[in-house]
Amino acid sequence: METQLDLLTKECVSYTKNGNVADYIPELSKADPGMLGAYMIAEDGSEFFSGDYMQPFTIQSIVKTILLLQALIDNGVEAVSEKVGMEATGKPFDAINVTEQKLDSRHLNPMVNMGAILMCTLIAGNTYEERFSRVLELTRILSGNPTIDIERKVYLSEKTYGSKNRALAYLLKANGMLADDVEEVLDCYFQACSISVTCKDLANIGVVLANRGRRPGGDEFIVPEEYARYVNATLITCGMYDGSGEFALRVGVPAKSGVGGGIMAIAPARMGIGIFSPALDEKGNSVAGIQLLEKISRQFKLSIF
Ligand code: GLN
């Protein structure tokens, strides 16, 4: 299987030329656009990897899955569903407003920025620093990697150039949906986006979600089954933003992308996959990453459809 993955990865490297590295966060523009790596962890615990799988990168929007999980753990499904909706927005990740009408919670989705920023306010903790520490701890537990930490340069770059996210947060405040200090909330969000991971970390988190909350071979639930199911369902409709429909056709598994070039794919009851390739399409999704996932999905018959 490993040689097959190697082969598929080599076939997809040329697609990196069809995308561009994110530059709206200046620190991200330093990534090498030609990179492509993959890591697969199957339900039986077997692992396969290829290409630039060892390269660390920032988790970016993939952390939205962890923000949602932590919010669910701290508040339960009902309280979270009161604050954010679950319908696909069909809009870009940083959409100003997903509705023509007055903004209300049903118009937010935890997989787009506004909803994810709001998730930070639901996480338990006396300070936003404490809330972020809990998100980091959950990331370490899910990935089984206690050394995971933030990439400070990216964090500072996001904080400095985060006008759009500030606008989104103030819009929430203007609509009476965010009571706390905007800068404190955003600091938690920016730090969360700047967590540094590898393909293996994403594959480990993905396989726990694929197993509805359990590590391969383990009986213990790291996160409650119901919350894993909640996250997976949200990902199928909105995990790839306004590219989610096409992704469902081409790949057909719940997945979350980030502008750092990562994609975490969850093949239910089969495997977790971590992909890294920083050249992005106009929707902010990794071009070669999607191409490789499409081939992996066909090869291993992963589509749930
Ligand atoms: N930190 C980025 C932002 O909020 C994450 C966006 C993304 O990965 N799509 O702008």
XYZ file of C-alpha atoms and ligand atoms in Angstrom:
315
model
C 0.000 0.000 0.000
C 2.841 2.358 0.781
C 4.216 2.121 -2.759
C 0.750 2.877 -4.142
C 0.552 6.004 -2.004
C 4.055 7.008 -3.163
C 3.001 6.571 -6.754
C -0.202 8.580 -6.364
C 1.702 11.363 -4.603
C 4.278 11.558 -7.399
C 1.481 11.720 -9.969
C -0.033 14.729 -8.183
C 3.069 16.877 -7.535
C 2.694 18.730 -10.852
C -0.714 20.051 -9.696
C 1.070 22.236 -7.143
C 1.802 24.573 -10.084
C -1.926 25.286 -10.444
C -2.216 27.064 -7.108
C -0.766 29.891 -5.060
C 0.492 30.046 -1.501
C -1.685 32.209 0.817
C -0.210 35.682 1.174
C -2.877 37.584 3.114
C -1.071 36.339 6.214
C 2.467 37.400 5.130
C 4.250 34.693 7.135
C 2.374 31.981 5.195
C 3.732 33.252 1.870
C 7.155 31.853 2.818
C 5.975 28.244 2.295
C 7.448 26.228 -0.579
C 4.575 25.881 -3.104
C 5.980 22.696 -4.649
C 5.567 20.547 -1.551
C 3.129 17.639 -1.277
C 2.962 15.117 1.529
C 0.458 12.601 2.885
C 0.003 10.394 5.951
C -2.681 7.754 6.327
C -3.604 5.960 9.536
C -6.009 3.082 9.088
C -8.576 1.840 11.547
C -6.380 -1.189 12.364
C -3.538 1.164 13.306
C -1.402 0.649 10.181
C 0.331 3.781 8.896
C 1.416 4.871 5.397
C 3.171 8.050 4.329
C 4.655 9.703 1.299
C 6.347 12.844 -0.044
C 6.865 15.848 2.251
C 4.941 14.289 5.115
C 7.475 15.429 7.698
C 7.122 19.155 6.948
C 5.459 21.108 9.789
C 2.832 23.717 8.883
C 0.167 25.703 10.714
C -3.183 24.020 11.223
C -5.196 27.164 10.298
C -8.875 26.447 9.718
C -8.545 22.738 10.453
C -8.525 23.827 14.100
C -12.188 24.806 13.646
C -12.998 21.124 14.140
C -11.202 21.206 17.495
C -12.811 24.504 18.552
C -16.197 22.941 17.804
C -15.323 19.742 19.675
C -14.142 21.689 22.725
C -17.281 23.855 22.633
C -19.419 20.697 22.458
C -17.503 19.054 25.314
C -17.945 22.169 27.480
C -21.584 22.956 26.631
C -23.309 20.019 24.939
C -25.101 19.874 21.587
C -28.132 21.956 22.523
C -26.234 24.986 23.811
C -23.829 24.949 20.847
C -26.672 24.650 18.334
C -28.266 27.730 19.843
C -25.155 29.765 19.003
C -24.277 28.419 15.549
C -26.246 26.846 12.748
C -25.404 23.740 10.737
C -26.393 24.628 7.189
C -23.743 24.947 4.503
C -23.012 28.603 3.866
C -21.830 28.118 0.283
C -19.639 31.141 0.966
C -15.896 31.725 1.353
C -14.280 31.153 4.752
C -14.075 34.854 5.549
C -17.521 35.815 4.217
C -18.701 39.056 5.792
C -22.291 38.035 6.012
C -23.871 34.802 4.937
C -27.358 36.216 4.707
C -29.182 39.150 3.197
C -31.242 39.437 6.360
C -30.252 40.471 9.874
C -27.533 38.181 11.136
C -28.690 35.495 13.523
C -27.117 32.361 14.895
C -28.662 30.047 12.287
C -26.659 31.836 9.597
C -23.356 30.968 11.243
C -21.487 27.734 10.668
C -18.652 26.619 12.989
C -16.518 25.778 9.915
C -16.404 29.364 8.637
C -14.591 32.156 10.447
C -17.497 33.947 12.100
C -18.870 30.764 13.616
C -15.409 29.579 14.641
C -14.613 32.900 16.340
C -17.868 32.505 18.249
C -16.853 28.966 19.317
C -13.917 30.515 21.229
C -16.444 32.313 23.468
C -18.110 28.981 24.351
C -14.923 27.279 25.511
C -14.657 27.065 29.292
C -11.909 29.056 31.037
C -11.468 32.121 33.234
C -9.327 33.904 30.658
C -8.943 33.546 26.902
C -5.391 32.368 27.495
C -6.807 29.524 29.578
C -9.372 28.738 26.886
C -6.624 28.556 24.272
C -4.548 26.265 26.549
C -7.470 23.853 26.641
C -7.763 23.888 22.841
C -4.026 23.184 22.575
C -4.331 20.373 25.122
C -7.221 18.785 23.214
C -5.169 19.014 19.992
C -2.299 17.217 21.749
C -4.620 14.524 23.094
C -6.411 13.929 19.773
C -3.143 13.743 17.835
C -1.366 11.741 20.536
C 1.480 14.245 20.229
C 2.258 16.103 23.491
C 4.914 18.307 21.833
C 2.499 20.218 19.590
C 2.736 23.995 20.050
C 2.058 27.244 18.223
C 4.246 28.725 15.491
C 4.809 32.160 17.018
C 5.783 33.967 13.814
C 2.556 32.939 12.098
C 0.528 33.865 15.182
C 2.058 37.372 15.274
C 1.576 37.743 11.517
C -2.116 36.767 11.813
C -2.612 39.145 14.722
C -0.957 42.019 12.858
C -2.790 41.490 9.575
C -6.108 40.248 10.966
C -8.322 43.198 9.955
C -10.871 40.989 8.209
C -11.276 38.730 11.229
C -11.571 41.822 13.433
C -14.351 43.089 11.161
C -16.139 39.729 11.455
C -15.812 39.732 15.246
C -17.120 43.304 15.522
C -20.043 42.358 13.303
C -20.869 39.603 15.793
C -20.603 42.148 18.595
C -22.784 44.661 16.739
C -25.449 41.961 16.428
C -25.326 41.219 20.153
C -23.766 37.793 19.632
C -20.380 38.355 21.229
C -20.219 39.871 24.704
C -16.499 39.605 25.475
C -13.555 41.769 24.442
C -12.972 41.320 20.696
C -9.166 41.351 20.935
C -9.143 38.699 23.646
C -11.478 36.425 21.708
C -9.445 36.894 18.526
C -6.202 36.223 20.362
C -7.553 32.771 21.233
C -8.654 32.255 17.590
C -5.333 33.455 16.092
C -3.294 31.259 18.442
C -5.496 28.277 17.629
C -4.971 28.820 13.863
C -1.203 29.022 14.448
C -0.822 25.587 16.030
C 1.965 23.791 14.175
C 1.235 20.245 12.991
C 2.419 17.616 10.512
C 0.462 15.310 8.208
C 0.823 12.588 10.843
C -0.837 14.758 13.504
C -3.789 15.431 11.182
C -4.056 11.737 10.311
C -4.137 10.885 14.014
C -6.886 13.414 14.735
C -8.731 12.250 11.602
C -8.664 8.582 12.552
C -10.125 9.364 15.990
C -13.002 11.170 14.263
C -13.293 8.342 11.700
C -13.627 5.984 14.654
C -16.266 8.263 16.200
C -14.086 9.306 19.099
C -11.751 6.367 19.672
C -8.131 5.710 18.797
C -7.562 2.637 16.563
C -7.632 -0.492 18.667
C -8.719 1.417 21.790
C -12.027 1.176 23.594
C -11.730 4.457 25.425
C -13.587 7.433 23.971
C -11.288 10.445 23.695
C -14.299 12.502 22.683
C -17.935 11.417 23.044
C -19.233 9.549 20.004
C -22.096 12.010 19.515
C -19.712 14.959 19.228
C -17.489 13.178 16.692
C -20.601 12.475 14.628
C -21.635 16.159 14.907
C -18.238 17.326 13.645
C -18.109 14.813 10.766
C -21.572 15.813 9.564
C -20.650 19.511 9.647
C -17.519 18.802 7.626
C -19.315 17.047 4.795
C -21.421 20.148 4.076
C -19.027 22.967 4.953
C -15.490 21.677 5.649
C -14.167 22.798 2.266
C -16.199 26.044 2.285
C -17.785 26.847 -1.074
C -15.844 23.929 -2.539
C -17.638 21.367 -0.331
C -20.088 20.173 -2.993
C -17.393 19.514 -5.575
C -15.228 17.853 -2.918
C -18.138 15.565 -1.955
C -18.356 14.465 -5.585
C -14.641 14.073 -6.180
C -13.533 12.646 -2.805
C -16.683 11.915 -0.824
C -15.519 11.971 2.799
C -15.772 14.580 5.573
C -12.707 16.842 5.422
C -11.388 20.181 6.616
C -8.925 22.424 4.832
C -6.701 25.222 6.091
C -4.901 28.031 4.270
C -1.596 26.665 5.577
C -2.061 23.946 2.934
C -3.326 21.189 5.208
C -6.342 18.969 4.671
C -7.613 16.518 7.267
C -9.798 13.840 5.695
C -11.954 11.418 7.658
C -12.987 8.162 5.992
C -15.606 6.872 8.456
C -14.683 3.537 10.063
C -11.726 3.291 7.636
C -8.942 5.843 8.169
C -7.715 9.358 8.929
C -5.631 11.167 6.313
C -3.393 14.211 6.717
C -2.312 16.084 3.578
C 0.043 19.019 3.159
C 0.511 21.068 0.015
C 0.464 24.858 0.408
C -0.436 25.955 -3.149
C -4.136 26.831 -2.881
C -7.032 27.339 -5.272
C -9.102 30.542 -5.209
C -11.279 29.071 -2.437
C -8.311 28.566 -0.134
C -8.149 24.777 -0.547
C -4.956 22.891 -1.453
C -4.982 22.118 -5.198
C -2.628 19.132 -5.263
C -4.015 18.044 -1.891
C -7.542 17.639 -3.293
C -6.157 15.953 -6.403
C -4.246 13.443 -4.277
C -7.251 12.821 -2.020
C -9.392 12.145 -5.085
C -6.926 9.517 -6.254
C -6.600 7.993 -2.770
C -10.382 7.876 -2.440
C -10.778 6.083 -5.792
C -7.897 3.695 -5.158
C -9.103 2.651 -1.705
C -12.838 3.122 -2.398
C -13.280 5.601 0.427
C -16.221 7.690 -0.802
C -19.214 7.277 1.473
C -21.572 7.917 -1.447
N -6.341 31.935 10.243
C -7.026 31.986 8.984
C -8.028 33.100 8.992
O -8.808 33.169 9.896
C -7.684 30.684 8.721
C -8.432 30.653 7.395
C -8.368 29.328 6.714
O -7.533 28.477 7.001
N -9.221 29.163 5.743
O -8.056 33.926 8.130
